[in-house]
Amino acid sequence: MKSYVITIMNMERSVEIAQRCIDSAKTFGIEVEMFKAITPKDNVYKIAEERGINLSGFDERYSRKENAIACFLSHHSIWDLSVKTNESILVLEHDAIFVNGVDLKMNFKGLISLGKPSYGRYSTPRDGISPLTSKGYLPGAHAYVVKPNAADDLINKSKVCARPTDVFIDRKTFSWIEEYYPWPIEVKDTFTTVQKRTGCVAKHSYTEGFEII
């Protein structure tokens, strides 16, 4: 199984915290590689059109539209890689860190969230693998494992209506989403490259000085 941390390669701070993610994974015997992120400078509308992605769900008040689309396209690129290689992939965002070990070869249906919710209210799942419990959608897209069959489903649904990555991956649309608890991965963030201020205030790590880049 491959493990990737989505990294904005031309942003020093993104590379630094992605390396922090890689180092934290190593302490639990997990090898993670950087994966080049798509950014708003990459003409996200053209890329989305080429991939047949319906962007109508990105008109919302919490995120900067082009940044949220770029983030989604980065995840979409990894889903596509999972399908093409017929291999499960651990997907991480640059501000994720490992706080515990986890068996990435665990038996799950298609996509399993490994990340502690990073914003808002949430429910605590039972120990082990269970249906997605903490929220009705992915509690932040910072840590999950996706199988090729699930990746293919995500890609196909994005042609109907894509949204910011975490709320796109919801249990109503994808009933097979699961969650692992205790959460082995958390977010440690002091800045965002996606959200607006209205989207930041619900973050558990939000404090005075939190930066929007």
PDB file of C-alpha atoms in Angstrom, residues 13 17 20 93-97 118-119 142 186-193 195 199-200 202-207 209-211:
ATOM      1  CA  ARG A  13       5.525  25.981   5.077  1.00  0.00           C
ATOM      2  CA  ILE A  17       4.642  20.402   7.828  1.00  0.00           C
ATOM      3  CA  ARG A  20       6.553  16.648   9.952  1.00  0.00           C
ATOM      4  CA  GLU A  93      -3.082  16.286   4.043  1.00  0.00           C
ATOM      5  CA  HIS A  94       0.036  18.237   4.935  1.00  0.00           C
ATOM      6  CA  ASP A  95      -1.085  19.249   8.447  1.00  0.00           C
ATOM      7  CA  ALA A  96      -1.808  15.679   9.604  1.00  0.00           C
ATOM      8  CA  ILE A  97       0.357  13.965  12.208  1.00  0.00           C
ATOM      9  CA  SER A 118     -10.636  18.783  13.186  1.00  0.00           C
ATOM     10  CA  TYR A 119     -13.630  21.104  13.480  1.00  0.00           C
ATOM     11  CA  HIS A 142      -6.784  14.814   6.371  1.00  0.00           C
ATOM     12  CA  GLU A 186      -4.804  14.316  14.112  1.00  0.00           C
ATOM     13  CA  VAL A 187      -4.487  17.754  12.563  1.00  0.00           C
ATOM     14  CA  LYS A 188      -2.014  20.297  13.903  1.00  0.00           C
ATOM     15  CA  ASP A 189      -2.604  23.480  11.939  1.00  0.00           C
ATOM     16  CA  THR A 190      -1.797  27.142  12.359  1.00  0.00           C
ATOM     17  CA  PHE A 191      -2.810  28.257   8.861  1.00  0.00           C
ATOM     18  CA  THR A 192      -5.156  27.338   6.030  1.00  0.00           C
ATOM     19  CA  THR A 193      -4.792  27.479   2.266  1.00  0.00           C
ATOM     20  CA  GLN A 195     -10.977  28.159   4.110  1.00  0.00           C
ATOM     21  CA  GLY A 199     -14.668  28.378   7.789  1.00  0.00           C
ATOM     22  CA  CYS A 200     -11.804  28.721  10.256  1.00  0.00           C
ATOM     23  CA  ALA A 202     -15.052  26.170  13.887  1.00  0.00           C
ATOM     24  CA  LYS A 203     -11.581  24.612  13.757  1.00  0.00           C
ATOM     25  CA  HIS A 204     -10.527  23.120  17.079  1.00  0.00           C
ATOM     26  CA  SER A 205      -7.075  24.636  16.631  1.00  0.00           C
ATOM     27  CA  TYR A 206      -8.353  28.104  15.735  1.00  0.00           C
ATOM     28  CA  THR A 207      -6.801  30.847  17.845  1.00  0.00           C
ATOM     29  CA  GLY A 209      -3.119  34.604  14.817  1.00  0.00           C
ATOM     30  CA  PHE A 210      -4.430  31.673  12.772  1.00  0.00           C
ATOM     31  CA  GLU A 211      -3.420  32.556   9.212  1.00  0.00           C
TER      32      GLU A 211
END
